[in-house]
PDB file of C-alpha atoms in Angstrom:
ATOM      1  CA  ALA E   1     -74.053  54.230  47.066  1.00  0.00           C
ATOM      2  CA  ARG E   2     -72.075  52.380  50.028  1.00  0.00           C
ATOM      3  CA  LEU E   3     -72.387  49.901  48.438  1.00  0.00           C
ATOM      4  CA  ASP E   4     -70.850  51.015  44.623  1.00  0.00           C
ATOM      5  CA  ARG E   5     -68.528  53.557  46.651  1.00  0.00           C
ATOM      6  CA  ARG E   6     -67.169  50.274  48.558  1.00  0.00           C
ATOM      7  CA  ARG E   7     -66.760  48.124  44.873  1.00  0.00           C
ATOM      8  CA  THR E   8     -65.424  50.539  43.917  1.00  0.00           C
ATOM      9  CA  ALA E   9     -62.708  50.238  46.126  1.00  0.00           C
ATOM     10  CA  GLY E  10     -62.185  46.360  46.272  1.00  0.00           C
ATOM     11  CA  ARG E  11     -61.386  47.474  43.230  1.00  0.00           C
ATOM     12  CA  ALA E  12     -58.918  49.962  43.076  1.00  0.00           C
ATOM     13  CA  ASN E  13     -57.327  47.174  45.880  1.00  0.00           C
ATOM     14  CA  GLU E  14     -57.470  44.117  42.830  1.00  0.00           C
ATOM     15  CA  ARG E  15     -55.905  46.605  40.366  1.00  0.00           C
ATOM     16  CA  ARG E  16     -53.478  47.758  42.994  1.00  0.00           C
ATOM     17  CA  ALA E  17     -51.926  43.953  43.897  1.00  0.00           C
ATOM     18  CA  ARG E  18     -51.528  42.893  41.226  1.00  0.00           C
ATOM     19  CA  ARG E  19     -49.594  46.229  39.437  1.00  0.00           C
ATOM     20  CA  GLY E  20     -47.355  45.310  43.053  1.00  0.00           C
ATOM     21  CA  ARG E  21     -47.325  42.052  41.691  1.00  0.00           C
ATOM     22  CA  ARG E  22     -46.002  41.820  37.744  1.00  0.00           C
ATOM     23  CA  GLY E  23     -43.778  44.603  38.026  1.00  0.00           C
ATOM     24  CA  PRO E  24     -40.744  44.774  40.968  1.00  0.00           C
ATOM     25  CA  THR E  25     -40.727  40.825  40.141  1.00  0.00           C
ATOM     26  CA  ALA E  26     -40.208  41.403  36.272  1.00  0.00           C
ATOM     27  CA  ARG E  27     -37.448  43.638  36.930  1.00  0.00           C
ATOM     28  CA  THR E  28     -35.789  41.455  38.891  1.00  0.00           C
ATOM     29  CA  ALA E  29     -35.360  38.725  37.211  1.00  0.00           C
ATOM     30  CA  ALA E  30     -34.111  40.490  34.058  1.00  0.00           C
ATOM     31  CA  MET E  31     -31.583  42.288  35.838  1.00  0.00           C
ATOM     32  CA  ALA E  32     -31.264  38.495  37.481  1.00  0.00           C
ATOM     33  CA  THR E  33     -31.748  37.010  33.967  1.00  0.00           C
ATOM     34  CA  GLY E  34     -29.553  39.340  32.372  1.00  0.00           C
ATOM     35  CA  ASN E  35     -32.041  38.964  29.824  1.00  0.00           C
ATOM     36  CA  ALA E  36     -33.276  42.914  29.086  1.00  0.00           C
ATOM     37  CA  SER E  37     -35.961  44.298  27.530  1.00  0.00           C
ATOM     38  CA  ASP E  38     -35.679  45.400  23.706  1.00  0.00           C
ATOM     39  CA  SER E  39     -35.239  48.942  24.828  1.00  0.00           C
ATOM     40  CA  ASP E  40     -31.232  48.519  24.524  1.00  0.00           C
ATOM     41  CA  ASP E  41     -31.350  50.772  21.044  1.00  0.00           C
ATOM     42  CA  GLU E  42     -33.207  53.810  22.064  1.00  0.00           C
ATOM     43  CA  PRO E  43     -31.856  56.123  24.174  1.00  0.00           C
ATOM     44  CA  ASP E  44     -34.706  57.412  26.678  1.00  0.00           C
ATOM     45  CA  ARG E  45     -35.393  54.002  27.733  1.00  0.00           C
ATOM     46  CA  CYS E  46     -33.715  52.028  30.550  1.00  0.00           C
ATOM     47  CA  VAL E  47     -32.379  48.896  28.524  1.00  0.00           C
ATOM     48  CA  VAL E  48     -33.668  46.979  32.087  1.00  0.00           C
ATOM     49  CA  CYS E  49     -37.507  48.167  32.298  1.00  0.00           C
ATOM     50  CA  GLY E  50     -37.783  49.996  29.550  1.00  0.00           C
ATOM     51  CA  VAL E  51     -39.753  53.075  31.401  1.00  0.00           C
ATOM     52  CA  ASP E  52     -39.594  55.717  28.389  1.00  0.00           C
ATOM     53  CA  PRO E  53     -39.103  59.117  30.487  1.00  0.00           C
ATOM     54  CA  THR E  54     -39.879  61.117  27.687  1.00  0.00           C
ATOM     55  CA  ARG E  55     -43.642  60.167  28.592  1.00  0.00           C
ATOM     56  CA  LYS E  56     -46.840  62.313  30.273  1.00  0.00           C
ATOM     57  CA  SER E  57     -47.513  59.211  32.413  1.00  0.00           C
ATOM     58  CA  SER E  58     -43.821  57.540  33.896  1.00  0.00           C
ATOM     59  CA  ASN E  59     -43.517  59.548  36.536  1.00  0.00           C
ATOM     60  CA  LEU E  60     -39.147  59.087  35.339  1.00  0.00           C
ATOM     61  CA  THR E  61     -37.306  62.367  34.369  1.00  0.00           C
ATOM     62  CA  LYS E  62     -33.679  62.127  32.352  1.00  0.00           C
ATOM     63  CA  ARG E  63     -32.255  63.332  34.267  1.00  0.00           C
ATOM     64  CA  THR E  64     -32.776  60.385  36.221  1.00  0.00           C
ATOM     65  CA  LEU E  65     -31.237  57.760  33.591  1.00  0.00           C
ATOM     66  CA  LEU E  66     -27.569  56.580  34.005  1.00  0.00           C
ATOM     67  CA  THR E  67     -25.649  55.502  31.214  1.00  0.00           C
ATOM     68  CA  ASN E  68     -23.032  53.489  31.967  1.00  0.00           C
ATOM     69  CA  VAL E  69     -18.971  54.552  31.232  1.00  0.00           C
ATOM     70  CA  THR E  70     -17.077  51.928  31.569  1.00  0.00           C
ATOM     71  CA  LYS E  71     -13.670  52.410  30.314  1.00  0.00           C
ATOM     72  CA  GLU E  72     -13.032  48.290  30.944  1.00  0.00           C
ATOM     73  CA  HIS E  73     -15.313  48.113  28.206  1.00  0.00           C
ATOM     74  CA  ARG E  74     -17.523  51.172  25.378  1.00  0.00           C
ATOM     75  CA  CYS E  75     -21.422  49.930  27.088  1.00  0.00           C
ATOM     76  CA  GLY E  76     -22.631  52.754  27.000  1.00  0.00           C
ATOM     77  CA  HIS E  77     -26.718  51.665  28.606  1.00  0.00           C
ATOM     78  CA  ARG E  78     -28.488  53.503  30.430  1.00  0.00           C
ATOM     79  CA  PHE E  79     -30.062  52.300  33.262  1.00  0.00           C
ATOM     80  CA  CYS E  80     -32.815  54.435  35.139  1.00  0.00           C
ATOM     81  CA  GLN E  81     -31.913  54.534  39.542  1.00  0.00           C
ATOM     82  CA  ALA E  82     -34.598  52.231  40.115  1.00  0.00           C
ATOM     83  CA  CYS E  83     -32.930  49.624  38.110  1.00  0.00           C
ATOM     84  CA  VAL E  84     -29.796  49.917  39.453  1.00  0.00           C
ATOM     85  CA  GLY E  85     -31.156  50.188  43.166  1.00  0.00           C
ATOM     86  CA  ARG E  86     -33.020  46.755  42.541  1.00  0.00           C
ATOM     87  CA  GLY E  87     -29.479  45.828  40.621  1.00  0.00           C
ATOM     88  CA  VAL E  88     -26.553  46.647  43.297  1.00  0.00           C
ATOM     89  CA  GLU E  89     -29.186  44.627  46.135  1.00  0.00           C
ATOM     90  CA  ALA E  90     -29.268  42.186  43.797  1.00  0.00           C
ATOM     91  CA  LYS E  91     -25.794  40.929  43.233  1.00  0.00           C
ATOM     92  CA  GLY E  92     -23.491  43.434  45.771  1.00  0.00           C
ATOM     93  CA  ALA E  93     -21.327  46.789  44.087  1.00  0.00           C
ATOM     94  CA  GLN E  94     -21.767  45.742  40.769  1.00  0.00           C
ATOM     95  CA  PHE E  95     -24.293  44.062  38.171  1.00  0.00           C
ATOM     96  CA  ALA E  96     -23.264  42.661  34.591  1.00  0.00           C
ATOM     97  CA  CYS E  97     -24.784  45.373  31.904  1.00  0.00           C
ATOM     98  CA  PRO E  98     -28.192  42.657  30.826  1.00  0.00           C
ATOM     99  CA  VAL E  99     -28.215  44.107  27.144  1.00  0.00           C
ATOM    100  CA  GLU E 100     -27.135  41.007  25.084  1.00  0.00           C
ATOM    101  CA  GLY E 101     -23.175  40.281  23.934  1.00  0.00           C
ATOM    102  CA  CYS E 102     -22.347  43.473  26.189  1.00  0.00           C
ATOM    103  CA  GLU E 103     -19.169  42.613  28.904  1.00  0.00           C
ATOM    104  CA  ALA E 104     -19.829  46.215  30.928  1.00  0.00           C
ATOM    105  CA  THR E 105     -19.619  46.186  34.498  1.00  0.00           C
ATOM    106  CA  VAL E 106     -21.812  47.891  36.406  1.00  0.00           C
ATOM    107  CA  ARG E 107     -20.927  50.493  38.762  1.00  0.00           C
ATOM    108  CA  ARG E 108     -22.700  53.572  40.834  1.00  0.00           C
ATOM    109  CA  ALA E 109     -19.281  55.050  39.962  1.00  0.00           C
ATOM    110  CA  THR E 110     -19.413  54.323  36.841  1.00  0.00           C
ATOM    111  CA  LEU E 111     -23.119  55.955  36.244  1.00  0.00           C
ATOM    112  CA  ASP E 112     -23.356  59.539  34.624  1.00  0.00           C
ATOM    113  CA  PRO E 113     -26.272  61.453  34.131  1.00  0.00           C
ATOM    114  CA  ARG E 114     -24.582  62.704  30.147  1.00  0.00           C
ATOM    115  CA  PRO E 115     -25.358  60.156  27.038  1.00  0.00           C
ATOM    116  CA  LEU E 116     -22.236  58.436  26.211  1.00  0.00           C
ATOM    117  CA  ASP E 117     -21.707  60.079  22.234  1.00  0.00           C
ATOM    118  CA  GLU E 118     -21.029  63.463  25.000  1.00  0.00           C
ATOM    119  CA  VAL E 119     -19.024  62.055  27.678  1.00  0.00           C
ATOM    120  CA  GLU E 120     -17.099  60.882  25.126  1.00  0.00           C
ATOM    121  CA  VAL E 121     -16.514  63.928  23.787  1.00  0.00           C
ATOM    122  CA  SER E 122     -15.688  64.790  27.109  1.00  0.00           C
ATOM    123  CA  ARG E 123     -13.335  62.737  27.625  1.00  0.00           C
ATOM    124  CA  ASP E 124     -11.290  63.304  23.659  1.00  0.00           C
ATOM    125  CA  ALA E 125     -10.793  66.292  25.441  1.00  0.00           C
ATOM    126  CA  ALA E 126      -8.553  66.309  28.600  1.00  0.00           C
ATOM    127  CA  ALA E 127      -7.359  62.968  26.886  1.00  0.00           C
ATOM    128  CA  ARG E 128      -6.173  66.084  23.787  1.00  0.00           C
ATOM    129  CA  ARG E 129      -4.789  68.360  26.403  1.00  0.00           C
ATOM    130  CA  ARG E 130      -2.866  64.961  27.038  1.00  0.00           C
ATOM    131  CA  VAL E 131      -1.392  64.091  24.559  1.00  0.00           C
ATOM    132  CA  MET E 132      -0.739  67.478  23.390  1.00  0.00           C
ATOM    133  CA  ALA E 133       0.811  68.603  26.990  1.00  0.00           C
ATOM    134  CA  VAL E 134       3.347  65.785  25.431  1.00  0.00           C
ATOM    135  CA  TYR E 135       3.564  66.363  21.953  1.00  0.00           C
ATOM    136  CA  ASN E 136       4.232  69.299  22.282  1.00  0.00           C
ATOM    137  CA  ARG E 137       6.270  70.934  18.927  1.00  0.00           C
ATOM    138  CA  ASP E 138       6.708  72.906  16.529  1.00  0.00           C
ATOM    139  CA  PRO E 139       6.415  72.522  12.702  1.00  0.00           C
ATOM    140  CA  SER E 140       9.433  74.232  12.157  1.00  0.00           C
ATOM    141  CA  SER E 141      11.338  71.160  13.943  1.00  0.00           C
ATOM    142  CA  PHE E 142      10.558  68.491  11.838  1.00  0.00           C
ATOM    143  CA  ASP E 143      12.791  68.076   8.753  1.00  0.00           C
ATOM    144  CA  THR E 144      10.136  67.165   5.862  1.00  0.00           C
ATOM    145  CA  ARG E 145       6.092  67.432   5.622  1.00  0.00           C
ATOM    146  CA  ARG E 146       5.766  63.956   6.088  1.00  0.00           C
ATOM    147  CA  ALA E 147       7.488  63.676   9.830  1.00  0.00           C
ATOM    148  CA  TYR E 148       5.013  66.238  10.299  1.00  0.00           C
ATOM    149  CA  ASP E 149       2.261  64.713   9.484  1.00  0.00           C
ATOM    150  CA  ASP E 150       3.356  61.109  11.434  1.00  0.00           C
ATOM    151  CA  TYR E 151       3.590  63.179  14.215  1.00  0.00           C
ATOM    152  CA  LEU E 152       0.015  63.677  14.440  1.00  0.00           C
ATOM    153  CA  GLU E 153      -1.426  60.494  12.867  1.00  0.00           C
ATOM    154  CA  ALA E 154       0.661  59.191  15.542  1.00  0.00           C
ATOM    155  CA  VAL E 155      -0.848  62.306  18.788  1.00  0.00           C
ATOM    156  CA  GLU E 156      -5.031  60.407  17.245  1.00  0.00           C
ATOM    157  CA  THR E 157      -3.783  57.519  17.701  1.00  0.00           C
ATOM    158  CA  THR E 158      -3.190  58.463  21.101  1.00  0.00           C
ATOM    159  CA  VAL E 159      -5.403  60.133  21.937  1.00  0.00           C
ATOM    160  CA  HIS E 160      -8.331  57.326  20.374  1.00  0.00           C
ATOM    161  CA  ALA E 161      -6.586  54.312  22.785  1.00  0.00           C
ATOM    162  CA  LEU E 162      -6.538  57.039  25.360  1.00  0.00           C
ATOM    163  CA  THR E 163     -10.402  57.575  25.011  1.00  0.00           C
ATOM    164  CA  SER E 164     -11.087  53.520  24.568  1.00  0.00           C
ATOM    165  CA  GLY E 165     -10.378  51.666  27.149  1.00  0.00           C
ATOM    166  CA  GLY E 166      -9.410  48.760  28.980  1.00  0.00           C
ATOM    167  CA  ALA E 167      -5.538  47.316  27.571  1.00  0.00           C
ATOM    168  CA  THR E 168      -5.347  50.211  24.840  1.00  0.00           C
ATOM    169  CA  ALA E 169      -5.300  52.779  26.859  1.00  0.00           C
ATOM    170  CA  ASP E 170      -3.914  51.388  29.950  1.00  0.00           C
ATOM    171  CA  ALA E 171      -0.900  50.521  27.393  1.00  0.00           C
ATOM    172  CA  ALA E 172      -1.101  54.370  25.601  1.00  0.00           C
ATOM    173  CA  GLU E 173      -0.843  55.702  28.945  1.00  0.00           C
ATOM    174  CA  ARG E 174       2.245  53.471  29.776  1.00  0.00           C
ATOM    175  CA  GLU E 175       3.798  54.923  26.214  1.00  0.00           C
ATOM    176  CA  LEU E 176       2.768  58.264  26.967  1.00  0.00           C
ATOM    177  CA  LYS E 177       4.475  58.287  30.200  1.00  0.00           C
ATOM    178  CA  ASP E 178       7.744  56.884  29.311  1.00  0.00           C
ATOM    179  CA  ILE E 179       7.757  59.618  26.852  1.00  0.00           C
ATOM    180  CA  ALA E 180       7.279  62.761  28.672  1.00  0.00           C
ATOM    181  CA  SER E 181       9.693  60.581  31.168  1.00  0.00           C
ATOM    182  CA  LYS E 182      12.009  61.103  28.585  1.00  0.00           C
ATOM    183  CA  ASN E 183      12.110  63.744  27.155  1.00  0.00           C
ATOM    184  CA  ALA E 184      10.598  65.899  30.270  1.00  0.00           C
ATOM    185  CA  GLU E 185      13.716  69.066  29.390  1.00  0.00           C
ATOM    186  CA  SER E 186      13.204  69.514  26.187  1.00  0.00           C
ATOM    187  CA  VAL E 187       8.792  69.261  26.478  1.00  0.00           C
ATOM    188  CA  ALA E 188       9.389  71.889  29.914  1.00  0.00           C
ATOM    189  CA  ALA E 189      11.348  73.690  27.357  1.00  0.00           C
ATOM    190  CA  ARG E 190       8.682  73.800  24.229  1.00  0.00           C
ATOM    191  CA  THR E 191       5.985  74.328  26.231  1.00  0.00           C
ATOM    192  CA  ALA E 192       7.669  77.347  27.654  1.00  0.00           C
ATOM    193  CA  ALA E 193       8.229  78.829  24.804  1.00  0.00           C
ATOM    194  CA  ARG E 194       4.698  78.398  23.713  1.00  0.00           C
ATOM    195  CA  LEU E 195       3.965  79.993  26.690  1.00  0.00           C
ATOM    196  CA  GLU E 196       5.299  83.060  26.628  1.00  0.00           C
ATOM    197  CA  ALA E 197       4.383  83.303  22.909  1.00  0.00           C
ATOM    198  CA  ASP E 198       0.539  82.934  23.975  1.00  0.00           C
ATOM    199  CA  ARG E 199       1.570  85.686  27.104  1.00  0.00           C
ATOM    200  CA  ARG E 200       3.557  87.991  24.010  1.00  0.00           C
ATOM    201  CA  ALA E 201       0.431  87.500  21.742  1.00  0.00           C
ATOM    202  CA  LEU E 202      -1.863  88.706  24.647  1.00  0.00           C
ATOM    203  CA  ASP E 203       0.404  91.626  25.369  1.00  0.00           C
ATOM    204  CA  ALA E 204       0.070  92.391  21.639  1.00  0.00           C
ATOM    205  CA  ALA E 205      -3.603  92.980  21.306  1.00  0.00           C
ATOM    206  CA  ASP E 206      -3.778  94.812  24.714  1.00  0.00           C
ATOM    207  CA  ASP E 207      -1.597  97.161  22.944  1.00  0.00           C
ATOM    208  CA  ASP E 208      -3.719  97.404  19.921  1.00  0.00           C
ATOM    209  CA  ARG E 209      -6.930  97.802  22.091  1.00  0.00           C
ATOM    210  CA  ARG E 210      -5.446 100.997  23.759  1.00  0.00           C
ATOM    211  CA  ARG E 211      -4.557 101.894  20.924  1.00  0.00           C
ATOM    212  CA  ARG E 212      -7.378 101.772  18.978  1.00  0.00           C
ATOM    213  CA  GLU E 213      -9.155 103.261  22.450  1.00  0.00           C
ATOM    214  CA  PHE E 214      -7.965 105.781  22.575  1.00  0.00           C
ATOM    215  CA  ALA E 215      -8.158 106.135  18.367  1.00  0.00           C
ATOM    216  CA  THR E 216     -11.587 106.975  18.833  1.00  0.00           C
ATOM    217  CA  SER E 217     -11.473 108.745  22.406  1.00  0.00           C
ATOM    218  CA  LYS E 218      -9.300 111.177  20.431  1.00  0.00           C
ATOM    219  CA  LEU E 219     -12.039 110.981  17.415  1.00  0.00           C
ATOM    220  CA  ARG E 220     -14.559 111.681  20.276  1.00  0.00           C
ATOM    221  CA  ASP E 221     -12.958 114.601  21.200  1.00  0.00           C
ATOM    222  CA  ALA E 222     -12.629 116.650  18.523  1.00  0.00           C
ATOM    223  CA  ARG E 223     -15.946 115.931  17.036  1.00  0.00           C
ATOM    224  CA  ARG E 224     -17.179 117.950  20.800  1.00  0.00           C
ATOM    225  CA  ARG E 225     -15.136 120.061  19.958  1.00  0.00           C
ATOM    226  CA  GLU E 226     -16.274 121.347  17.211  1.00  0.00           C
ATOM    227  CA  LYS E 227     -19.865 120.892  17.609  1.00  0.00           C
ATOM    228  CA  ALA E 228     -18.871 123.456  20.995  1.00  0.00           C
ATOM    229  CA  SER E 229     -17.090 124.996  17.843  1.00  0.00           C
ATOM    230  CA  GLU E 230     -20.033 125.914  15.641  1.00  0.00           C
ATOM    231  CA  ALA E 231     -22.338 126.102  18.470  1.00  0.00           C
ATOM    232  CA  ARG E 232     -20.632 129.241  19.245  1.00  0.00           C
ATOM    233  CA  HIS E 233     -20.140 130.682  15.577  1.00  0.00           C
ATOM    234  CA  ARG E 234     -24.596 129.873  16.285  1.00  0.00           C
ATOM    235  CA  ASP E 235     -24.554 132.131  18.679  1.00  0.00           C
ATOM    236  CA  HIS E 236     -22.515 134.742  18.262  1.00  0.00           C
ATOM    237  CA  ALA E 237     -23.761 135.395  14.383  1.00  0.00           C
TER     238      ALA E 237
END
């Protein structure tokens, strides 16, 4: 029995040694040579080591997969924290995305735990709020419907440019600031008018709610008095 235990322990040590030689070396080589695993099309896998967090055999969870969301290039590839740590240690504060054809740079600051589509939706919403704060003309201020449609097209073009990243986003950023600077007074006036209109709408809604609550209260009191009167009549009868 003692000999069997020694043999079992020896085989276990050999397996651990083989895993230690094969695992980190292979992953480090993939990061160093830029040859990512064939899992880059699978959103739940790390593009370097191919770890699938949905498998029960993995000790990785979905929260440890990070998406590269640089503004310079549309990357969106996902990395596990272990591979990010190895890449940073091997190449400094940043390293190139190992997926073939991707020119993005991976930094800790550009990694997000959300999938790329969620990040882009959030970016789109933020960019749209910024653009609509400047492009805030009322439809009635346009002479023709075509002019208003062109205005809306300019809004969408600017939003798309801001969320695309790279030189396009930089150009859109400069243009937006230039428009905001040249039309500061009119933009501020339209913003104030819109805020005032929103305030009046809220006040009207509150007034309507209070009227409905008052009417409901009166109806409830009338029914209560009616029931009390019926009870008195029954007592007299």
